[in-house]
Amino acid sequence: MSNEQIDKAPEAIEMKSKQHPKLQEFLFSLKRFLKNPLSIIGLTIIISFALIAVFAPIIAPPYKTDNPYQIPHKGWAQEPQPPSVENPFGTMPEQYDIFYGMVWGTRNAFKIGFSIVFFNLIIGLALGTIAGYFGGIVDEIIMRIVDLFYALPFLVVAMALVVALGRGLQSIIIVMVVLGWRQYARIIRSEILVLRDKDYIQAARASGASHLRVIFSHILPNSIYSVLIVASMSVGTAILTAAALSFLGLGSGVGYADWGQIVSTCRNYIVGPPGNRLAYWFLVFIPGFVISLFVLGWNLLGDAVRDVFDPKMRRK
Amino acid sequence: MMKETLIDIRSLKKYYPVKGGIFRKHIADVKAVDDIDLQIHKGECLGLVGESGCGKTTLGKTLLNIHKATEGRIYFDQDKNEVEELEKLIAAENPDNLQKINKLRTKMDMTQYSRKAISELRRRMQIVFQDPSHSLDPRMLVKKIVAEPLVCQKLLGAEEIQVRLQQIMETVGLSKQHYNRYPHEFSGGQRQRIAVARALTTHPDLILMDEPTSALDVSVQSQILNLLKDLQKQFNLTYIFVTHHLLVVKFISDRIAVMYLGKIVEIGKTKAVFENAKHPYTKALLSAIPVPDPETEKERIILEGDVPNPIDPPNGCRFHPRCSYAVDICKKDLPLMENVDGDHSVACHRWKEIF
Amino acid sequence: MDKLIETKELYTNFYTYEGTVRALNGVSLSMKPGETYGLVGESGCGKSVSVRSMMRIVQSPGKIESGQINLFMSDKDHQKGIDILKRSETYMQSVRGNSISMIFQEASSSLNPVLKIGDQVGESFVFHRHEEMVKEAIDRLLEKSEKSSNGLANFFRNISVKLLQSELNSIEKYDLKVAEIDKELLEIEDNEDEASIARKHSLNFWRDRCQEYNFLIKIQRKIPILNAYQRGIGKAIRRNVLQLLTELGIPNPSNIIDRYPHELSGGMQQRIVIAIALACHPELLIADEPTSNLDVTIQAQILDMIKDLKKTKISSVLFITHDLGVIAEVCDRVSVMYAGDVCETATVKDLFKNPQHPYTKGLLNSVPKVEQGEKLATIPGVVPNLVTPPSGCRFHPRCPYAMEICKNEKPEIFELNDEHSTSCHLYSQKEDK
Ligand SMILES: Nc1ncnc2c1ncn2[C@@H]1O[C@H](COP(=O)(O)OP(=O)(O)OP(=O)(O)O)[C@@H](O)[C@H]1O
Ligand SMILES: Nc1ncnc2c1ncn2[C@@H]1O[C@H](COP(=O)(O)OP(=O)(O)OP(=O)(O)O)[C@@H](O)[C@H]1O
Ligand code: SF4
Ligand SMILES: [Mg+2]
Ligand SMILES: [Mg+2]
């Protein structure tokens, strides 16, 4: 055997295509994603909601363009009216149009879900990464803070904060960010603790990479997926919790196009008058159904994202 | 001819603290490297052998400052006479000289270097890990991985990096079509080539090879060993070659240091150690190698028991509980390094009598 | 020819996301009783899958596609085999403990971390040598009651003996039945007419039922207070465990049996695993890289122990390793595997002195030797991916002698002489001429 054979590495294992590896990786993920019927259903649901949110001004033209989230109402009559041509989903007490509320509420739902998860991610990632990567006393301090936040009773703190900040959606978002980031911090920290001692991290350090470089180009790309999976799964939950807080009366005032608030306004009419207990079915059923569908969509999507990205469920 | 010394290690110690109890108090130390003196010459390959857990990796990583040394001095490429002078000062233990010593040490001793000085040194020292599937970032493209040391240390401009990259990849036998791939698309041997390429990019003087072929197949191992040997000649590299495979060490090293429980027990030219081992442990280690030849009938020395715990090493000679030649003095006194001849030294009380 | 176990044209596949891993490509091996047989090859070549197939414990995406695995253990003369691929899972369970034991590469992962060493070794006695243990317990009790004059104690001892006896009887009854069935099965093993097939089915069915334990005994063991008689068995087991560990030369056994696995070193754990495997007196011990994770000095201890055991306790060993040095040291005969193929089978001396298959030659040349020159010989290329294995002879892309036919046809096994066979076209071509 000649020297030439020795010194040339053989061709890499057969390659299926000549695409850029990043693209190939993406296509591979996409294929996995599209193979699963549940993920398609989830995606369809979310896309439909997104379309509704985007085209809200066309689907339900606001009468007050400066404040479209204000639901229009005709008169002050207390008794809810069943669905009709004019009000396809019926009306709430004080004759607020449920259809309008649901359409514009979709926008609100996306806003709430995304902003809560986004801020949670930022805070959780930053603190978790610092704690996990640097370890020692920094880790100790940050994790004790996390423990502290875990010890806070959710409802009590939520009430207290809303009282302090004033009612409204912003307050709900703030409450849920304050109480939500702890989970992300823990997940990312445990991921990083495993990664930190990996040879390739040490190799990077040995080749002179700074801490920032190690974190941003080695640690985060290898650990962020688990957090993203949790994040995609918790958009739905965030909205559900926000709706629950609205229902408890911590949300914005009557007439504001927010799903939780709509249910809250209707709570006195859940059961109909004697003799016709189901008279106001549409009050509970329609918002309830829409909220459930939205949450279901996100959960299906979250599951699909997990299946695609979770290294344990991929390849070998 | 006196060889030039690249690294000079004096009384190097590396202890890992063991924490326990409810308050995670420091209760003991793992004495992974305990008081080691060692000189590594320029352009040589020093094999570091010993059983698992004896501190080979720790010694290597402490040398490269990946782990901070607990105690001791490491002189990297320093003037020999200056080093001797400083060592004399330290040995004198005169409190008046303390300030002078400290000043000299911040200049010469790597363990005292500032962060900046160390990051400059990084260019000259690189490491190749045991398992290439763990030492390459799975989400980075091969070209990024190989260029990383250059990018981190900002040694070259973008174009020069490309040129250097191509040179290096060719030397280790990888072609252009391999650049845009992820490590998992390569076989074990190819991955190890990538890891070697990464170590070579900065044109280092010293490469620590931490069991670079243990994770590879036999038929691929020989490719890599040949490659490493060629590269050493081509770039005049100094290797520290950590392994527990004695035949590999025999093939590639000029000198061998045998470690046992945090200490070097025997060191010498490869040939001298293999043919004329003086320490009972080296003897046993050599006799335990399974030789791929059914015809050779060897006298086998089977050691009793296991390697003791480095948290609480035995007194005296650390090998005495397993040594069949041990006498009373072995249980009490630590044997010092004694010169056998030339380069060959051994730490055993009875080496003159027993072999 | 006497045989112990053989595989014929065994194909095993793994169905994974990336595609079908064709791990075994017609593996034919044959072991003689009383020998130490080596299986050597590089990582991923199918050594573990081969022996796992032989034990029928291939992990989940894997499936044995075709082939035969003949076991010659129920025949005293080792002439007539039973194809275990056609037998039920219950049958395999009895084979696995009683005639064949297996030890795995990672000692630490085959020990249960929450059970004491003594209990883990003892478990093996409970499963495979229950009868002996019961007998021993009865003997002890009888002995004691003869010596003592305490009436009450003797009364209880008598009850215990009665209960133990009933357990023993039922075990023996079923063992006899199983033996009868086995005999008949062996006789009609090769008959393929309809009546025999039906008979085989029903026999297999009854054999499985016999192995499921007697119902009454199961209840008897659960009754509180009454089940105190079981203590005798426990003591007997403990005595046997101690004796076994002492025989294996494990220092300080009475201390070891009360420890947990993590308190032992790797070498000691591996010895315990061997002890567990030996507890049931297997006819064949399969050792899947038992020393690959250990240090050389510890490896020497374990190899020494296996060699000693070979003389005293186990008759045949199937030894898997990737270290040619270990093969040279412990084995009588070897098969070399490459990418799911068996390339060459020969006696150890023959293989090292006179290798025939190009892969074996390359492999032997590429390991560093004691007297090593400046350069190592290498085999060019990489180990193939078994999802898309090379056509024909799987070694052809790396083979310096490859011919046109190697790309297209899988070589047959070619017998050079009684003890030496290889599957390579170089030899079948010579034959033609
Ligand atoms: N980061 C660490 N923290 C605590 N103890 C450690 C650490 N790294 C190593 N040790 C301990 O130090 C001792 C020496 O370890 P080291 O990794 O240097 O051994 P080694 O000779 O390289 O062994 P191997 O052949 O298994 O790689 C061992 O007892 C090990 O348990
Ligand atoms: N559970 C599994 N799922 C998928 N493929 C598998 C599985 N187990 C084994 N394989 C494949 O089967 C082939 C043979 O594997 P096997 O474990 O027998 O190798 P081996 O010779 O024992 O190697 P090693 O020396 O590494 O133990 C490999 O290519 C491997 O990828
Ligand atoms: S000093 Fe004593 S115990 Fe140590 S190796 Fe020499 S003879 Fe053995
Ligand atoms: Mg190591
Ligand atoms: Mg295996």
Coordinates of N, CA, C and O in Angstrom, one line a residue, chain A residues 40-169:
Chain A
I40 N -50.0 18.9 11.1 CA -50.7 19.7 10.0 C -52.0 20.3 10.6 O -52.3 21.5 10.3
I41 N -52.7 19.6 11.4 CA -53.9 20.1 11.9 C -53.6 21.3 12.8 O -54.2 22.4 12.6
G42 N -52.6 21.2 13.6 CA -52.2 22.3 14.5 C -51.8 23.5 13.7 O -52.3 24.6 14.0
L43 N -51.0 23.3 12.6 CA -50.6 24.4 11.8 C -51.8 25.1 11.1 O -51.8 26.3 11.1
T44 N -52.7 24.3 10.6 CA -53.9 24.8 10.0 C -54.6 25.7 10.9 O -55.0 26.8 10.6
I45 N -54.8 25.2 12.1 CA -55.6 26.0 13.1 C -54.9 27.3 13.4 O -55.5 28.4 13.3
I46 N -53.6 27.3 13.6 CA -52.9 28.5 14.0 C -52.9 29.5 12.8 O -53.1 30.7 12.9
I47 N -52.7 28.9 11.6 CA -52.7 29.8 10.4 C -54.0 30.5 10.2 O -54.1 31.7 10.0
S48 N -55.1 29.7 10.4 CA -56.4 30.3 10.3 C -56.6 31.5 11.3 O -57.1 32.5 10.9
F49 N -56.2 31.2 12.5 CA -56.3 32.3 13.5 C -55.5 33.5 13.1 O -55.9 34.6 13.2
A50 N -54.3 33.2 12.6 CA -53.4 34.3 12.2 C -54.0 35.1 11.1 O -54.0 36.3 11.1
L51 N -54.7 34.4 10.1 CA -55.3 35.1 9.0 C -56.4 36.0 9.6 O -56.6 37.2 9.2
I52 N -57.2 35.4 10.5 CA -58.3 36.2 11.1 C -57.7 37.5 11.8 O -58.2 38.6 11.6
A53 N -56.6 37.3 12.5 CA -56.0 38.4 13.2 C -55.5 39.5 12.2 O -55.7 40.7 12.4
V54 N -54.9 39.0 11.1 CA -54.4 40.0 10.2 C -55.5 40.7 9.5 O -55.4 42.0 9.3
F55 N -56.5 40.0 9.1 CA -57.6 40.6 8.3 C -58.8 41.1 9.2 O -59.8 41.3 8.7
A56 N -58.5 41.3 10.5 CA -59.6 41.7 11.4 C -60.3 42.9 10.9 O -61.6 43.0 10.9
P57 N -59.6 44.0 10.4 CA -60.3 45.2 10.0 C -61.3 44.9 8.8 O -62.2 45.7 8.6
I58 N -61.0 43.8 8.0 CA -61.9 43.6 6.9 C -63.0 42.7 7.3 O -64.2 42.9 7.0
I59 N -62.7 41.7 8.2 CA -63.7 40.8 8.6 C -64.8 41.5 9.5 O -66.0 41.3 9.3
A60 N -64.2 42.3 10.4 CA -65.2 43.0 11.3 C -64.7 44.5 11.3 O -63.9 44.9 12.2
P61 N -65.2 45.3 10.4 CA -64.7 46.7 10.3 C -65.0 47.4 11.6 O -66.2 47.4 12.0
P62 N -64.1 48.1 12.1 CA -64.3 48.8 13.4 C -65.1 50.1 13.1 O -64.9 50.7 12.0
Y63 N -65.9 50.5 14.0 CA -66.6 51.8 13.8 C -65.8 52.9 14.4 O -66.0 54.1 14.0
K64 N -65.0 52.6 15.3 CA -64.1 53.6 15.9 C -62.7 53.3 15.5 O -62.1 52.4 16.1
T65 N -62.2 53.9 14.4 CA -60.9 53.5 13.9 C -59.7 53.8 14.9 O -58.7 53.1 14.9
D66 N -59.9 54.7 15.7 CA -58.8 55.1 16.6 C -58.7 54.0 17.7 O -57.7 53.9 18.4
N67 N -59.8 53.3 18.0 CA -59.7 52.4 19.1 C -60.5 51.1 18.7 O -61.6 50.9 19.2
P68 N -59.9 50.3 17.8 CA -60.7 49.2 17.2 C -61.0 48.1 18.2 O -61.9 47.3 18.0
Y69 N -60.3 48.1 19.3 CA -60.5 47.0 20.3 C -61.8 47.3 21.1 O -62.2 46.4 21.9
Q70 N -62.4 48.4 20.9 CA -63.6 48.7 21.6 C -64.8 48.0 20.8 O -65.0 48.3 19.7
I71 N -65.5 47.1 21.5 CA -66.5 46.3 20.8 C -67.7 47.3 20.6 O -68.2 47.9 21.6
P72 N -68.3 47.3 19.4 CA -69.5 48.2 19.2 C -70.7 47.5 19.9 O -70.8 46.3 20.0
H73 N -71.6 48.4 20.4 CA -72.8 47.8 21.0 C -74.0 48.7 20.7 O -73.9 49.9 20.5
K74 N -75.2 48.1 20.5 CA -76.4 48.8 20.2 C -77.3 48.8 21.4 O -77.8 47.8 21.7
G75 N -77.3 49.9 22.1 CA -78.2 49.9 23.3 C -77.6 49.3 24.5 O -76.4 48.9 24.5
W76 N -78.3 49.4 25.6 CA -77.8 49.0 26.9 C -78.6 47.8 27.5 O -78.4 47.5 28.7
A77 N -79.4 47.2 26.7 CA -80.3 46.1 27.2 C -79.4 45.0 27.8 O -78.4 44.6 27.2
Q78 N -79.8 44.5 29.0 CA -79.0 43.5 29.7 C -79.1 42.2 29.0 O -78.1 41.4 28.9
E79 N -80.3 41.8 28.5 CA -80.5 40.4 28.1 C -79.7 40.1 26.8 O -79.9 40.8 25.8
P80 N -78.8 39.1 26.8 CA -78.1 38.7 25.6 C -79.0 38.2 24.5 O -80.0 37.6 24.8
Q81 N -78.7 38.5 23.3 CA -79.5 38.1 22.1 C -78.8 36.9 21.4 O -77.6 36.9 21.2
P82 N -79.6 35.9 21.0 CA -79.0 34.8 20.3 C -78.5 35.2 18.9 O -78.9 36.3 18.4
P83 N -77.7 34.4 18.3 CA -77.1 34.7 16.9 C -78.2 35.1 15.9 O -79.3 34.5 15.9
S84 N -77.9 36.1 15.2 CA -78.8 36.6 14.1 C -78.0 37.0 12.9 O -76.8 36.9 13.0
V85 N -78.6 37.5 11.9 CA -77.9 37.9 10.7 C -77.0 39.1 11.1 O -75.8 39.2 10.7
E86 N -77.5 40.0 11.9 CA -76.7 41.2 12.3 C -75.6 40.9 13.2 O -74.5 41.4 13.0
N87 N -75.9 40.0 14.2 CA -74.8 39.6 15.1 C -74.7 38.0 15.0 O -75.3 37.3 15.7
P88 N -73.7 37.6 14.2 CA -73.7 36.2 13.8 C -73.5 35.3 15.1 O -73.8 34.1 15.1
F89 N -72.8 35.8 16.1 CA -72.5 35.0 17.3 C -73.4 35.4 18.4 O -73.2 35.0 19.6
G90 N -74.3 36.3 18.2 CA -75.2 36.8 19.3 C -74.6 38.0 19.9 O -73.5 38.5 19.5
T91 N -75.2 38.4 21.0 CA -74.7 39.6 21.7 C -74.5 39.3 23.2 O -75.2 38.4 23.7
M92 N -73.7 40.0 23.8 CA -73.4 39.9 25.3 C -74.4 40.8 26.0 O -75.2 41.6 25.3
P93 N -74.4 40.8 27.3 CA -75.2 41.8 28.0 C -74.7 43.2 27.5 O -73.5 43.4 27.2
E94 N -75.6 44.1 27.5 CA -75.4 45.5 27.0 C -75.2 45.4 25.5 O -74.6 46.3 24.9
Q95 N -75.6 44.3 24.9 CA -75.6 44.2 23.4 C -74.3 44.4 22.7 O -74.2 44.8 21.6
Y96 N -73.2 44.0 23.4 CA -71.9 44.0 22.7 C -71.9 42.8 21.7 O -72.4 41.7 22.0
D97 N -71.4 43.1 20.5 CA -71.4 42.0 19.5 C -70.2 41.0 19.7 O -69.1 41.3 19.7
I98 N -70.7 39.7 19.9 CA -69.7 38.7 20.2 C -68.7 38.5 19.1 O -67.5 38.3 19.2
F99 N -69.3 38.5 17.9 CA -68.5 38.2 16.7 C -67.3 39.2 16.6 O -66.2 38.8 16.4
Y100 N -67.6 40.4 16.7 CA -66.6 41.5 16.7 C -65.6 41.2 17.7 O -64.3 41.3 17.5
G101 N -66.1 40.9 18.9 CA -65.2 40.7 20.0 C -64.2 39.5 19.8 O -63.0 39.6 20.0
M102 N -64.8 38.4 19.2 CA -63.9 37.3 18.9 C -62.9 37.6 17.9 O -61.7 37.2 18.0
V103 N -63.3 38.3 16.8 CA -62.3 38.6 15.8 C -61.2 39.4 16.3 O -60.0 39.1 16.1
W104 N -61.5 40.5 16.9 CA -60.4 41.4 17.4 C -59.7 40.8 18.6 O -58.5 41.1 18.8
G105 N -60.4 40.0 19.3 CA -59.8 39.3 20.4 C -58.7 38.3 19.9 O -57.7 38.1 20.7
T106 N -58.8 37.8 18.7 CA -57.7 37.0 18.2 C -56.4 37.7 18.1 O -55.4 37.2 18.5
R107 N -56.5 39.0 17.6 CA -55.3 39.8 17.6 C -54.7 39.9 19.0 O -53.5 39.7 19.2
N108 N -55.6 40.2 19.9 CA -55.1 40.3 21.3 C -54.5 39.0 21.8 O -53.4 39.1 22.5
A109 N -55.1 37.9 21.5 CA -54.6 36.6 21.9 C -53.1 36.4 21.5 O -52.3 36.1 22.2
F110 N -52.9 36.7 20.2 CA -51.5 36.6 19.7 C -50.6 37.5 20.4 O -49.5 37.1 20.8
K111 N -51.1 38.7 20.6 CA -50.2 39.7 21.3 C -49.8 39.2 22.6 O -48.7 39.2 23.0
I112 N -50.8 38.7 23.4 CA -50.6 38.3 24.7 C -49.6 37.1 24.7 O -48.6 37.1 25.4
G113 N -50.0 36.1 23.9 CA -49.2 34.9 23.9 C -47.7 35.1 23.6 O -46.8 34.7 24.3
F114 N -47.6 35.9 22.5 CA -46.2 36.1 22.0 C -45.4 37.0 23.0 O -44.3 36.7 23.3
S115 N -46.0 38.0 23.5 CA -45.2 38.9 24.3 C -44.8 38.2 25.6 O -43.7 38.3 26.1
I116 N -45.8 37.4 26.2 CA -45.4 36.7 27.4 C -44.3 35.7 27.2 O -43.2 35.8 27.9
V117 N -44.4 34.9 26.1 CA -43.4 33.9 25.9 C -42.0 34.6 25.5 O -41.0 34.2 26.0
F118 N -42.1 35.7 24.8 CA -40.9 36.3 24.3 C -40.1 36.9 25.5 O -38.9 36.6 25.7
F119 N -40.8 37.6 26.4 CA -40.1 38.2 27.6 C -39.6 37.1 28.5 O -38.6 37.2 29.1
N120 N -40.5 36.1 28.7 CA -40.0 34.9 29.5 C -38.7 34.4 29.0 O -37.8 34.1 29.8
L121 N -38.7 34.2 27.7 CA -37.5 33.6 27.1 C -36.3 34.4 27.3 O -35.2 33.9 27.7
I122 N -36.4 35.7 27.1 CA -35.3 36.6 27.2 C -34.7 36.6 28.6 O -33.6 36.3 28.9
I123 N -35.6 36.8 29.6 CA -35.1 36.8 31.0 C -34.6 35.4 31.4 O -33.5 35.3 31.9
G124 N -35.4 34.4 31.1 CA -35.0 33.0 31.5 C -33.7 32.6 30.9 O -32.8 32.1 31.5
L125 N -33.6 32.9 29.6 CA -32.3 32.5 28.9 C -31.1 33.2 29.5 O -30.1 32.6 29.8
A126 N -31.3 34.5 29.6 CA -30.1 35.3 30.1 C -29.7 34.8 31.5 O -28.5 34.4 31.7
L127 N -30.6 34.7 32.4 CA -30.2 34.3 33.8 C -29.8 32.8 33.8 O -28.8 32.5 34.5
G128 N -30.5 32.0 33.1 CA -30.2 30.6 33.2 C -28.8 30.3 32.5 O -28.0 29.5 33.1
T129 N -28.5 31.0 31.5 CA -27.2 30.8 30.8 C -26.1 31.3 31.7 O -25.1 30.6 31.9
I130 N -26.3 32.5 32.3 CA -25.2 33.0 33.2 C -25.0 32.0 34.3 O -23.9 31.6 34.7
A131 N -26.1 31.5 34.9 CA -26.0 30.6 36.1 C -25.3 29.3 35.7 O -24.3 28.9 36.3
G132 N -25.7 28.7 34.6 CA -25.2 27.5 34.2 C -23.8 27.5 33.7 O -22.9 26.7 34.1
Y133 N -23.4 28.6 33.0 CA -22.1 28.6 32.4 C -21.0 29.0 33.4 O -20.0 28.4 33.5
F134 N -21.3 30.0 34.2 CA -20.3 30.4 35.1 C -20.2 29.6 36.4 O -19.2 29.5 37.0
G135 N -21.4 29.1 36.8 CA -21.4 28.2 38.0 C -21.0 29.0 39.3 O -21.0 30.2 39.3
G136 N -20.6 28.2 40.2 CA -20.1 28.8 41.5 C -21.1 29.7 42.2 O -22.3 29.4 42.2
I137 N -20.6 30.8 42.7 CA -21.4 31.6 43.5 C -22.5 32.3 42.7 O -23.6 32.5 43.2
V138 N -22.2 32.6 41.4 CA -23.2 33.3 40.6 C -24.4 32.4 40.4 O -25.5 32.8 40.5
D139 N -24.1 31.1 40.1 CA -25.1 30.1 40.0 C -25.9 30.0 41.2 O -27.2 30.0 41.2
E140 N -25.2 29.9 42.3 CA -25.9 29.8 43.6 C -26.9 30.9 43.8 O -28.1 30.7 44.1
I141 N -26.5 32.1 43.6 CA -27.3 33.3 43.8 C -28.5 33.3 42.9 O -29.7 33.4 43.3
I142 N -28.3 33.1 41.6 CA -29.4 33.1 40.6 C -30.4 32.0 40.9 O -31.6 32.2 40.9
M143 N -29.9 30.8 41.2 CA -30.8 29.7 41.4 C -31.6 29.9 42.7 O -32.8 29.5 42.8
R144 N -31.0 30.6 43.7 CA -31.8 30.8 44.9 C -32.9 31.8 44.6 O -34.1 31.7 45.1
I145 N -32.6 32.8 43.7 CA -33.7 33.7 43.3 C -34.8 33.0 42.6 O -36.0 33.2 42.8
V146 N -34.4 32.1 41.7 CA -35.4 31.3 41.0 C -36.2 30.5 42.0 O -37.5 30.5 41.9
D147 N -35.6 29.9 43.0 CA -36.3 29.2 44.0 C -37.3 30.1 44.7 O -38.5 29.7 44.9
L148 N -36.9 31.3 44.9 CA -37.7 32.3 45.6 C -39.0 32.5 44.8 O -40.1 32.5 45.3
F149 N -38.8 32.7 43.5 CA -39.9 32.9 42.6 C -40.8 31.7 42.5 O -42.0 31.8 42.3
Y150 N -40.2 30.5 42.6 CA -41.0 29.3 42.6 C -41.9 29.2 43.8 O -43.0 28.6 43.8
A151 N -41.5 29.9 44.9 CA -42.2 29.8 46.1 C -43.4 30.7 46.2 O -44.3 30.7 47.0
L152 N -43.5 31.7 45.2 CA -44.6 32.6 45.2 C -45.9 32.0 44.8 O -45.9 31.3 43.8
P153 N -46.9 32.2 45.6 CA -48.2 31.7 45.1 C -48.8 32.5 44.0 O -48.8 33.7 44.1
F154 N -49.1 31.8 42.9 CA -49.4 32.5 41.7 C -50.6 33.5 41.8 O -50.4 34.7 41.5
L155 N -51.7 33.1 42.3 CA -52.9 33.9 42.3 C -52.7 35.1 43.2 O -53.0 36.3 42.8
V156 N -52.1 34.9 44.4 CA -52.0 36.0 45.3 C -51.1 37.1 44.7 O -51.4 38.3 44.8
V157 N -50.0 36.7 44.2 CA -49.0 37.6 43.6 C -49.7 38.3 42.4 O -49.6 39.6 42.2
A158 N -50.4 37.6 41.6 CA -51.1 38.1 40.5 C -52.1 39.3 40.9 O -52.0 40.4 40.4
M159 N -52.9 38.9 41.9 CA -53.8 39.9 42.4 C -53.1 41.2 42.9 O -53.4 42.3 42.6
A160 N -52.1 40.9 43.7 CA -51.4 42.0 44.3 C -50.8 42.9 43.3 O -50.9 44.2 43.3
L161 N -50.1 42.3 42.3 CA -49.5 43.1 41.2 C -50.5 43.9 40.4 O -50.3 45.1 40.1
V162 N -51.6 43.3 40.1 CA -52.6 44.0 39.3 C -53.2 45.2 40.1 O -53.4 46.3 39.6
V163 N -53.4 44.9 41.4 CA -53.8 46.0 42.2 C -52.8 47.2 42.2 O -53.2 48.4 42.0
A164 N -51.5 46.8 42.3 CA -50.5 47.8 42.3 C -50.4 48.5 40.9 O -50.2 49.7 40.8
L165 N -50.5 47.8 39.8 CA -50.3 48.3 38.5 C -51.6 48.8 37.9 O -51.5 49.5 36.9
G166 N -52.7 48.5 38.4 CA -54.0 48.8 37.8 C -54.4 47.7 36.8 O -53.6 47.0 36.3
R167 N -55.8 47.6 36.7 CA -56.3 46.6 35.8 C -55.9 46.8 34.4 O -55.5 47.9 34.0
G168 N -56.0 45.7 33.6 CA -55.7 45.8 32.2 C -54.8 44.7 31.7 O -54.2 44.0 32.5
L169 N -54.8 44.6 30.4 CA -54.0 43.5 29.8 C -52.5 43.6 30.0 O -51.8 42.6 30.3

